[in-house]
PDB file of C-alpha atoms and ligand atoms in Angstrom:
ATOM      1  CA  MET A   1      -0.015   0.122   0.163  1.00 77.00           C
ATOM      2  CA  SER A   2       1.811   3.488  -1.438  1.00 92.00           C
ATOM      3  CA  VAL A   3       2.074   6.016   1.260  1.00 96.00           C
ATOM      4  CA  LEU A   4       2.610   8.976  -1.064  1.00 97.00           C
ATOM      5  CA  THR A   5       1.997   8.942  -4.929  1.00 98.00           C
ATOM      6  CA  VAL A   6       3.673  11.430  -7.015  1.00 98.00           C
ATOM      7  CA  THR A   7       3.001  12.691 -10.211  1.00 98.00           C
ATOM      8  CA  VAL A   8       4.435  15.660 -11.995  1.00 98.00           C
ATOM      9  CA  ARG A   9       3.344  15.908 -15.516  1.00 98.00           C
ATOM     10  CA  ALA A  10       5.480  19.177 -16.008  1.00 96.00           C
ATOM     11  CA  LYS A  11       7.404  21.639 -13.637  1.00 96.00           C
ATOM     12  CA  ARG A  12       8.481  24.654 -15.233  1.00 93.00           C
ATOM     13  CA  PHE A  13       9.726  27.825 -13.810  1.00 91.00           C
ATOM     14  CA  PRO A  14       8.915  31.434 -15.175  1.00 82.00           C
ATOM     15  CA  ARG A  15      11.489  32.068 -17.725  1.00 71.00           C
ATOM     16  CA  GLY A  16       9.585  32.113 -20.630  1.00 63.00           C
ATOM     17  CA  GLN A  17       7.160  29.681 -22.098  1.00 60.00           C
ATOM     18  CA  TRP A  18       9.789  27.895 -25.055  1.00 67.00           C
ATOM     19  CA  ASP A  19      12.013  26.893 -22.223  1.00 75.00           C
ATOM     20  CA  LEU A  20      11.852  22.870 -21.418  1.00 80.00           C
ATOM     21  CA  PRO A  21      10.179  22.209 -18.124  1.00 91.00           C
ATOM     22  CA  VAL A  22      12.800  21.738 -15.365  1.00 95.00           C
ATOM     23  CA  LEU A  23      10.695  18.170 -14.732  1.00 97.00           C
ATOM     24  CA  GLN A  24       8.766  16.301 -16.931  1.00 97.00           C
ATOM     25  CA  ASP A  25       6.627  13.226 -16.446  1.00 97.00           C
ATOM     26  CA  VAL A  26       8.070  11.957 -13.206  1.00 98.00           C
ATOM     27  CA  HIS A  27       5.837   9.712 -11.302  1.00 98.00           C
ATOM     28  CA  PHE A  28       6.818   7.361  -8.713  1.00 98.00           C
ATOM     29  CA  GLU A  29       5.001   5.588  -5.385  1.00 97.00           C
ATOM     30  CA  LEU A  30       6.724   5.021  -2.105  1.00 97.00           C
ATOM     31  CA  ALA A  31       5.198   2.343   0.113  1.00 96.00           C
ATOM     32  CA  ALA A  32       4.806   2.371   3.966  1.00 95.00           C
ATOM     33  CA  GLY A  33       7.978   2.181   6.165  1.00 94.00           C
ATOM     34  CA  ARG A  34      10.309   2.136   2.518  1.00 96.00           C
ATOM     35  CA  VAL A  35      13.389   4.005   1.522  1.00 98.00           C
ATOM     36  CA  LEU A  36      13.345   5.965  -2.179  1.00 98.00           C
ATOM     37  CA  GLY A  37      16.398   7.414  -3.139  1.00 98.00           C
ATOM     38  CA  LEU A  38      16.682   9.885  -5.741  1.00 98.00           C
ATOM     39  CA  VAL A  39      20.181  10.659  -7.702  1.00 98.00           C
ATOM     40  CA  GLY A  40      21.293  12.845 -10.607  1.00 96.00           C
ATOM     41  CA  ALA A  41      23.227  15.071 -11.956  1.00 94.00           C
ATOM     42  CA  SER A  42      23.543  18.627 -10.222  1.00 94.00           C
ATOM     43  CA  GLY A  43      20.775  20.662 -11.561  1.00 93.00           C
ATOM     44  CA  CYS A  44      18.609  18.114 -12.758  1.00 95.00           C
ATOM     45  CA  GLY A  45      15.986  18.774 -10.589  1.00 96.00           C
ATOM     46  CA  LYS A  46      15.915  16.923  -7.690  1.00 97.00           C
ATOM     47  CA  SER A  47      15.424  19.814  -5.200  1.00 97.00           C
ATOM     48  CA  THR A  48      12.531  20.998  -7.302  1.00 97.00           C
ATOM     49  CA  LEU A  49      10.994  17.829  -6.769  1.00 98.00           C
ATOM     50  CA  LEU A  50      11.328  17.030  -3.266  1.00 98.00           C
ATOM     51  CA  ARG A  51       9.939  20.742  -2.880  1.00 97.00           C
ATOM     52  CA  ILE A  52       6.997  19.962  -4.760  1.00 97.00           C
ATOM     53  CA  VAL A  53       6.530  16.392  -2.314  1.00 98.00           C
ATOM     54  CA  ALA A  54       7.247  18.756   0.286  1.00 97.00           C
ATOM     55  CA  GLY A  55       4.291  21.065  -0.401  1.00 96.00           C
ATOM     56  CA  LEU A  56       6.547  24.141  -0.541  1.00 95.00           C
ATOM     57  CA  ASP A  57       6.203  24.227  -4.414  1.00 95.00           C
ATOM     58  CA  PRO A  58       2.041  24.281  -5.329  1.00 94.00           C
ATOM     59  CA  ASP A  59       2.927  25.580  -8.686  1.00 94.00           C
ATOM     60  CA  PHE A  60       3.227  22.523 -10.597  1.00 96.00           C
ATOM     61  CA  ASP A  61       1.113  20.285 -13.388  1.00 97.00           C
ATOM     62  CA  GLY A  62       0.623  16.977 -11.539  1.00 98.00           C
ATOM     63  CA  GLU A  63      -0.351  15.798  -8.220  1.00 97.00           C
ATOM     64  CA  VAL A  64       0.910  14.523  -4.477  1.00 97.00           C
ATOM     65  CA  ARG A  65      -1.575  11.804  -2.845  1.00 97.00           C
ATOM     66  CA  LEU A  66      -0.883  11.092   0.711  1.00 96.00           C
ATOM     67  CA  ASP A  67      -2.798   7.777   1.967  1.00 93.00           C
ATOM     68  CA  GLY A  68      -4.375   8.324  -1.394  1.00 93.00           C
ATOM     69  CA  ARG A  69      -5.587  12.015  -0.638  1.00 94.00           C
ATOM     70  CA  ALA A  70      -4.673  14.690  -3.081  1.00 95.00           C
ATOM     71  CA  ARG A  71      -2.983  17.479  -1.308  1.00 90.00           C
ATOM     72  CA  ARG A  72      -1.187  20.764  -1.951  1.00 88.00           C
ATOM     73  CA  GLY A  73       0.899  22.645   0.506  1.00 91.00           C
ATOM     74  CA  PRO A  74       3.136  22.034   3.963  1.00 91.00           C
ATOM     75  CA  ASP A  75       1.548  18.823   5.819  1.00 92.00           C
ATOM     76  CA  ARG A  76       2.481  17.627   9.079  1.00 93.00           C
ATOM     77  CA  GLU A  77       2.396  14.278   8.044  1.00 95.00           C
ATOM     78  CA  ILE A  78       5.669  14.956   5.527  1.00 97.00           C
ATOM     79  CA  GLY A  79       8.707  16.468   7.668  1.00 96.00           C
ATOM     80  CA  VAL A  80      11.850  17.359   5.738  1.00 97.00           C
ATOM     81  CA  VAL A  81      15.537  17.775   6.441  1.00 98.00           C
ATOM     82  CA  PHE A  82      17.811  19.937   4.216  1.00 97.00           C
ATOM     83  CA  GLN A  83      21.743  19.835   3.594  1.00 95.00           C
ATOM     84  CA  GLU A  84      21.666  22.928   6.165  1.00 96.00           C
ATOM     85  CA  PRO A  85      20.143  21.950   9.253  1.00 96.00           C
ATOM     86  CA  ARG A  86      18.671  25.586   9.382  1.00 96.00           C
ATOM     87  CA  LEU A  87      17.932  25.487  13.103  1.00 98.00           C
ATOM     88  CA  PHE A  88      16.743  28.932  14.852  1.00 97.00           C
ATOM     89  CA  PRO A  89      19.768  30.000  16.448  1.00 98.00           C
ATOM     90  CA  TRP A  90      17.879  32.125  19.121  1.00 97.00           C
ATOM     91  CA  LEU A  91      16.303  28.791  20.734  1.00 96.00           C
ATOM     92  CA  THR A  92      17.758  25.882  22.352  1.00 97.00           C
ATOM     93  CA  VAL A  93      18.110  22.678  20.336  1.00 98.00           C
ATOM     94  CA  ALA A  94      15.213  21.529  22.783  1.00 97.00           C
ATOM     95  CA  GLU A  95      13.514  24.650  21.599  1.00 96.00           C
ATOM     96  CA  ASN A  96      14.376  23.862  18.191  1.00 97.00           C
ATOM     97  CA  VAL A  97      12.864  20.155  18.013  1.00 97.00           C
ATOM     98  CA  GLY A  98       9.874  21.122  19.610  1.00 95.00           C
ATOM     99  CA  PHE A  99       9.172  24.187  17.657  1.00 92.00           C
ATOM    100  CA  ASP A 100       5.813  23.758  16.132  1.00 82.00           C
ATOM    101  CA  LEU A 101       3.565  26.769  15.185  1.00 69.00           C
ATOM    102  CA  GLY A 102       0.264  26.849  16.933  1.00 67.00           C
ATOM    103  CA  GLN A 103       1.024  23.626  18.973  1.00 74.00           C
ATOM    104  CA  GLY A 104       1.829  23.064  22.441  1.00 76.00           C
ATOM    105  CA  HIS A 105       5.241  21.817  22.906  1.00 84.00           C
ATOM    106  CA  ASP A 106       5.510  18.327  24.042  1.00 92.00           C
ATOM    107  CA  GLU A 107       8.642  17.732  26.460  1.00 93.00           C
ATOM    108  CA  ALA A 108       8.551  14.097  26.941  1.00 95.00           C
ATOM    109  CA  TRP A 109       8.408  13.563  23.032  1.00 96.00           C
ATOM    110  CA  VAL A 110      11.415  15.953  22.550  1.00 96.00           C
ATOM    111  CA  ALA A 111      13.053  14.324  25.225  1.00 97.00           C
ATOM    112  CA  THR A 112      13.038  10.768  23.362  1.00 97.00           C
ATOM    113  CA  LEU A 113      13.711  12.365  20.398  1.00 97.00           C
ATOM    114  CA  LEU A 114      16.525  14.113  21.713  1.00 97.00           C
ATOM    115  CA  ARG A 115      17.895  10.640  23.242  1.00 97.00           C
ATOM    116  CA  GLU A 116      17.024   8.409  20.004  1.00 97.00           C
ATOM    117  CA  VAL A 117      19.739  11.029  17.719  1.00 97.00           C
ATOM    118  CA  GLY A 118      22.156  11.174  20.716  1.00 97.00           C
ATOM    119  CA  LEU A 119      21.458  14.369  21.802  1.00 98.00           C
ATOM    120  CA  ALA A 120      20.065  13.683  25.710  1.00 97.00           C
ATOM    121  CA  GLU A 121      22.505  16.159  27.247  1.00 98.00           C
ATOM    122  CA  LEU A 122      22.369  18.943  24.492  1.00 98.00           C
ATOM    123  CA  GLY A 123      18.748  20.099  24.965  1.00 98.00           C
ATOM    124  CA  ASP A 124      19.522  23.398  26.570  1.00 98.00           C
ATOM    125  CA  ALA A 125      22.315  23.997  24.107  1.00 98.00           C
ATOM    126  CA  LEU A 126      21.960  26.815  21.569  1.00 98.00           C
ATOM    127  CA  PRO A 127      22.767  25.884  17.644  1.00 98.00           C
ATOM    128  CA  ARG A 128      26.282  27.939  17.812  1.00 98.00           C
ATOM    129  CA  GLN A 129      27.853  25.350  19.944  1.00 98.00           C
ATOM    130  CA  LEU A 130      26.793  22.160  18.368  1.00 98.00           C
ATOM    131  CA  SER A 131      29.256  20.554  15.717  1.00 97.00           C
ATOM    132  CA  GLY A 132      28.039  20.202  12.240  1.00 97.00           C
ATOM    133  CA  GLY A 133      26.835  16.359  12.881  1.00 97.00           C
ATOM    134  CA  GLN A 134      25.088  17.563  15.714  1.00 98.00           C
ATOM    135  CA  ALA A 135      22.990  20.169  14.492  1.00 98.00           C
ATOM    136  CA  GLN A 136      22.220  17.729  11.669  1.00 98.00           C
ATOM    137  CA  ARG A 137      20.821  15.354  14.674  1.00 97.00           C
ATOM    138  CA  ALA A 138      18.852  18.270  16.118  1.00 98.00           C
ATOM    139  CA  ALA A 139      17.538  19.109  12.302  1.00 98.00           C
ATOM    140  CA  ILE A 140      16.448  15.398  12.126  1.00 98.00           C
ATOM    141  CA  ALA A 141      14.690  15.149  15.416  1.00 97.00           C
ATOM    142  CA  ARG A 142      12.822  18.609  14.897  1.00 97.00           C
ATOM    143  CA  ALA A 143      11.801  16.855  11.250  1.00 96.00           C
ATOM    144  CA  LEU A 144      10.311  13.834  13.264  1.00 96.00           C
ATOM    145  CA  TYR A 145       8.810  16.097  16.000  1.00 96.00           C
ATOM    146  CA  THR A 146       5.353  15.878  14.202  1.00 94.00           C
ATOM    147  CA  ARG A 147       5.459  12.288  13.880  1.00 95.00           C
ATOM    148  CA  PRO A 148       5.534  12.269  10.134  1.00 96.00           C
ATOM    149  CA  ARG A 149       4.697   9.457   7.544  1.00 96.00           C
ATOM    150  CA  VAL A 150       7.338  10.328   5.409  1.00 98.00           C
ATOM    151  CA  LEU A 151      10.889  12.143   5.615  1.00 98.00           C
ATOM    152  CA  LEU A 152      12.112  13.980   2.687  1.00 98.00           C
ATOM    153  CA  LEU A 153      16.065  14.402   2.899  1.00 98.00           C
ATOM    154  CA  ASP A 154      17.889  16.460   0.398  1.00 98.00           C
ATOM    155  CA  GLU A 155      21.244  15.662   0.428  1.00 98.00           C
ATOM    156  CA  PRO A 156      21.018  15.619   4.247  1.00 97.00           C
ATOM    157  CA  PHE A 157      24.821  14.632   4.747  1.00 96.00           C
ATOM    158  CA  SER A 158      26.911  16.043   2.156  1.00 95.00           C
ATOM    159  CA  ALA A 159      28.007  18.836   4.503  1.00 94.00           C
ATOM    160  CA  LEU A 160      29.622  16.468   6.905  1.00 95.00           C
ATOM    161  CA  ASP A 161      33.071  14.512   7.254  1.00 95.00           C
ATOM    162  CA  ALA A 162      32.875  10.773   5.907  1.00 95.00           C
ATOM    163  CA  PHE A 163      33.126   9.111   9.630  1.00 95.00           C
ATOM    164  CA  THR A 164      30.396  11.289  10.988  1.00 95.00           C
ATOM    165  CA  ARG A 165      28.216  11.055   7.662  1.00 96.00           C
ATOM    166  CA  MET A 166      28.516   7.298   8.120  1.00 95.00           C
ATOM    167  CA  ARG A 167      26.972   7.639  11.411  1.00 95.00           C
ATOM    168  CA  LEU A 168      24.123   9.372  10.436  1.00 96.00           C
ATOM    169  CA  GLN A 169      22.791   7.221   7.876  1.00 96.00           C
ATOM    170  CA  ASP A 170      23.046   4.178  10.108  1.00 96.00           C
ATOM    171  CA  LEU A 171      20.818   6.933  12.560  1.00 96.00           C
ATOM    172  CA  VAL A 172      18.450   8.120   9.981  1.00 96.00           C
ATOM    173  CA  ARG A 173      17.468   4.460   8.857  1.00 96.00           C
ATOM    174  CA  GLU A 174      17.278   3.163  12.649  1.00 95.00           C
ATOM    175  CA  VAL A 175      15.273   5.985  13.550  1.00 94.00           C
ATOM    176  CA  ALA A 176      12.961   5.726  10.744  1.00 94.00           C
ATOM    177  CA  ALA A 177      12.704   2.114  10.817  1.00 94.00           C
ATOM    178  CA  ARG A 178      11.670   2.214  14.256  1.00 95.00           C
ATOM    179  CA  HIS A 179       8.812   5.362  13.906  1.00 94.00           C
ATOM    180  CA  GLY A 180       7.490   2.937  10.634  1.00 95.00           C
ATOM    181  CA  THR A 181       8.715   6.468   8.650  1.00 97.00           C
ATOM    182  CA  SER A 182       8.846   6.222   4.921  1.00 98.00           C
ATOM    183  CA  LEU A 183      12.090   8.236   3.625  1.00 98.00           C
ATOM    184  CA  ILE A 184      12.800   9.939   0.230  1.00 98.00           C
ATOM    185  CA  LEU A 185      17.048  10.799   0.159  1.00 98.00           C
ATOM    186  CA  VAL A 186      18.022  12.823  -2.083  1.00 98.00           C
ATOM    187  CA  THR A 187      21.807  12.281  -2.627  1.00 97.00           C
ATOM    188  CA  HIS A 188      24.683  12.578  -4.594  1.00 92.00           C
ATOM    189  CA  ASP A 189      26.763   9.702  -2.781  1.00 95.00           C
ATOM    190  CA  VAL A 190      25.864   6.838  -4.737  1.00 96.00           C
ATOM    191  CA  GLU A 191      26.758   4.228  -2.062  1.00 96.00           C
ATOM    192  CA  GLU A 192      24.854   6.024   0.500  1.00 96.00           C
ATOM    193  CA  ALA A 193      21.793   5.195  -1.598  1.00 97.00           C
ATOM    194  CA  VAL A 194      22.616   2.121  -2.390  1.00 97.00           C
ATOM    195  CA  LEU A 195      23.307   1.831   1.388  1.00 97.00           C
ATOM    196  CA  LEU A 196      20.233   2.850   2.729  1.00 97.00           C
ATOM    197  CA  ALA A 197      17.281   3.032  -0.050  1.00 98.00           C
ATOM    198  CA  ASP A 198      14.976  -0.047  -1.497  1.00 97.00           C
ATOM    199  CA  ARG A 199      14.741   1.550  -4.795  1.00 98.00           C
ATOM    200  CA  VAL A 200      16.787   4.152  -6.391  1.00 98.00           C
ATOM    201  CA  LEU A 201      15.818   6.373  -8.929  1.00 98.00           C
ATOM    202  CA  VAL A 202      18.500   8.014 -11.651  1.00 98.00           C
ATOM    203  CA  LEU A 203      17.538  10.705 -12.834  1.00 97.00           C
ATOM    204  CA  GLY A 204      18.630  12.342 -16.178  1.00 95.00           C
ATOM    205  CA  ALA A 205      18.476  16.269 -16.884  1.00 92.00           C
ATOM    206  CA  ALA A 206      16.974  18.956 -19.055  1.00 89.00           C
ATOM    207  CA  PRO A 207      13.616  17.870 -18.759  1.00 92.00           C
ATOM    208  CA  GLY A 208      14.178  16.254 -15.051  1.00 95.00           C
ATOM    209  CA  ARG A 209      13.147  12.429 -15.760  1.00 96.00           C
ATOM    210  CA  VAL A 210      13.237   9.289 -14.172  1.00 97.00           C
ATOM    211  CA  VAL A 211      15.329   7.080 -16.571  1.00 97.00           C
ATOM    212  CA  ARG A 212      16.234   4.039 -14.533  1.00 97.00           C
ATOM    213  CA  ARG A 213      14.802   2.198 -11.141  1.00 97.00           C
ATOM    214  CA  ILE A 214      16.809  -0.163  -9.736  1.00 97.00           C
ATOM    215  CA  ASP A 215      16.091  -1.729  -7.143  1.00 97.00           C
ATOM    216  CA  VAL A 216      17.919  -2.971  -3.743  1.00 97.00           C
ATOM    217  CA  PRO A 217      17.115  -5.970  -2.363  1.00 95.00           C
ATOM    218  CA  LEU A 218      19.403  -6.280  -0.014  1.00 95.00           C
ATOM    219  CA  VAL A 219      18.511  -6.835   3.895  1.00 93.00           C
ATOM    220  CA  HIS A 220      19.811  -4.315   6.417  1.00 90.00           C
ATOM    221  CA  PRO A 221      22.494  -3.732   7.706  1.00 89.00           C
ATOM    222  CA  ARG A 222      24.183  -3.416   4.939  1.00 94.00           C
ATOM    223  CA  GLY A 223      27.947  -3.643   5.094  1.00 92.00           C
ATOM    224  CA  ARG A 224      29.800  -0.805   3.457  1.00 91.00           C
ATOM    225  CA  ASP A 225      32.425  -3.022   1.452  1.00 91.00           C
ATOM    226  CA  SER A 226      30.055  -6.044   0.559  1.00 94.00           C
ATOM    227  CA  ALA A 227      30.362  -7.230  -2.971  1.00 96.00           C
ATOM    228  CA  ALA A 228      26.349  -6.711  -3.362  1.00 96.00           C
ATOM    229  CA  VAL A 229      26.227  -3.148  -2.511  1.00 96.00           C
ATOM    230  CA  ALA A 230      29.433  -2.647  -4.526  1.00 96.00           C
ATOM    231  CA  ASP A 231      27.986  -4.566  -7.482  1.00 97.00           C
ATOM    232  CA  LEU A 232      24.223  -2.126  -7.323  1.00 97.00           C
ATOM    233  CA  ARG A 233      26.651   1.042  -6.785  1.00 97.00           C
ATOM    234  CA  GLY A 234      28.638   0.377 -10.044  1.00 97.00           C
ATOM    235  CA  GLU A 235      25.450  -0.386 -11.945  1.00 97.00           C
ATOM    236  CA  VAL A 236      23.780   3.246 -10.837  1.00 97.00           C
ATOM    237  CA  LEU A 237      27.382   4.832 -11.565  1.00 97.00           C
ATOM    238  CA  ARG A 238      27.564   3.522 -14.688  1.00 97.00           C
ATOM    239  CA  GLU A 239      23.788   4.520 -15.525  1.00 96.00           C
ATOM    240  CA  LEU A 240      24.971   8.272 -14.349  1.00 96.00           C
ATOM    241  CA  GLU A 241      27.846   7.997 -16.821  1.00 95.00           C
ATOM    242  CA  ARG A 242      25.488   6.794 -19.273  1.00 94.00           C
ATOM    243  CA  LEU A 243      23.614  10.407 -18.917  1.00 92.00           C
ATOM    244  CA  SER A 244      26.272  12.665 -18.784  1.00 86.00           C
TER     245      SER A 244
HETATM  246  N1  ADP B   1      13.386  29.162  -7.950  1.00 83.35           N
HETATM  247  C1  ADP B   1      13.600  28.839  -9.191  1.00 83.35           C
HETATM  248  N2  ADP B   1      13.546  29.811 -10.315  1.00 83.35           N
HETATM  249  C2  ADP B   1      14.140  29.478 -11.459  1.00 83.35           C
HETATM  250  N3  ADP B   1      14.865  28.284 -11.777  1.00 83.35           N
HETATM  251  C3  ADP B   1      15.152  27.431 -10.643  1.00 83.35           C
HETATM  252  C4  ADP B   1      14.428  27.563  -9.112  1.00 83.35           C
HETATM  253  N4  ADP B   1      15.104  26.442  -8.417  1.00 83.35           N
HETATM  254  C5  ADP B   1      15.491  25.961  -9.493  1.00 83.35           C
HETATM  255  N5  ADP B   1      15.791  26.335 -10.880  1.00 83.35           N
HETATM  256  C6  ADP B   1      16.037  25.483 -12.181  1.00 83.35           C
HETATM  257  O1  ADP B   1      15.893  24.684 -12.077  1.00 83.35           O
HETATM  258  C7  ADP B   1      16.668  23.385 -12.245  1.00 83.35           C
HETATM  259  C8  ADP B   1      17.096  21.927 -11.026  1.00 83.35           C
HETATM  260  O2  ADP B   1      17.199  22.879  -9.988  1.00 83.35           O
HETATM  261  P1  ADP B   1      17.318  22.060  -8.697  1.00 83.35           P
HETATM  262  O3  ADP B   1      15.768  21.384  -8.298  1.00 83.35           O
HETATM  263  O4  ADP B   1      17.824  23.079  -7.250  1.00 83.35           O
HETATM  264  O5  ADP B   1      18.456  20.657  -9.153  1.00 83.35           O
HETATM  265  P2  ADP B   1      19.311  19.656  -8.242  1.00 83.35           P
HETATM  266  O6  ADP B   1      18.545  19.915  -6.520  1.00 83.35           O
HETATM  267  O7  ADP B   1      19.041  18.028  -8.877  1.00 83.35           O
HETATM  268  O8  ADP B   1      20.852  20.325  -8.448  1.00 83.35           O
HETATM  269  C9  ADP B   1      18.059  24.065 -12.256  1.00 83.35           C
HETATM  270  O9  ADP B   1      18.184  24.453 -13.710  1.00 83.35           O
HETATM  271  C10 ADP B   1      18.082  25.574 -11.594  1.00 83.35           C
HETATM  272  O10 ADP B   1      18.597  26.291 -12.169  1.00 83.35           O
HETATM  273 MG1   MG B   2      19.577  20.096  -5.187  1.00 83.35          MG
END
């Protein structure tokens, strides 16, 4: 049963009506608890697609269905994590995680999330006191605060060092599995896509479209150095090379 069904017949930016659309005929579904990876060359429209799914850009020809219900606009059922943590600098970590306009601040839930992302001791800290990895942990906890069905991640680890990135890849997978959250992960790290995703969509550019779907039928946790991961990584890379 799909949690999310996305159809973008066309997405254009107002540059001129003769321009190619940025996205054309993109269609995919996301099943409950699954992880979908999106890879493609820089500028092919990945962030645009994620913003559409997040309800941050209502100006497109198509539809986004959540549990079968067509919707446009931001939704508590969909959380987003960007490349930068985007924390409010004047709020503590706990206040950032529980920041929810018009709603009460559920302290017990904030504490649970902080513990799950490894920040139990840092709830009273300010964002400037955090390392890059800690700040991104806080951003992940904040995105989970509304108990979303779907979490969208736009190159969430690309500003982090390799070791921190590995820790956070494992963390996101574990936390999402625990809460039954479905994930869409945009990444330019092909290994990351194969390690985390159940299915990888390779996007082509101009117009952005799905050129290939590669299933990753491997159980978790997946070894970074396993031959199966290396094979699938090679398959995705060859597809990207073919497109460039
Ligand atoms: N707000 C905007 N106005 C006009 N063009 C945009 C806007 N946002 C993105 N674009 C263009 O759309 C294309 C896709 O951008 P983006 O979705 O950011 O790609 P990606 O995330 O895959 O690198 C690029 O050519 C970019 O310049
Ligand atoms: Mg992008």
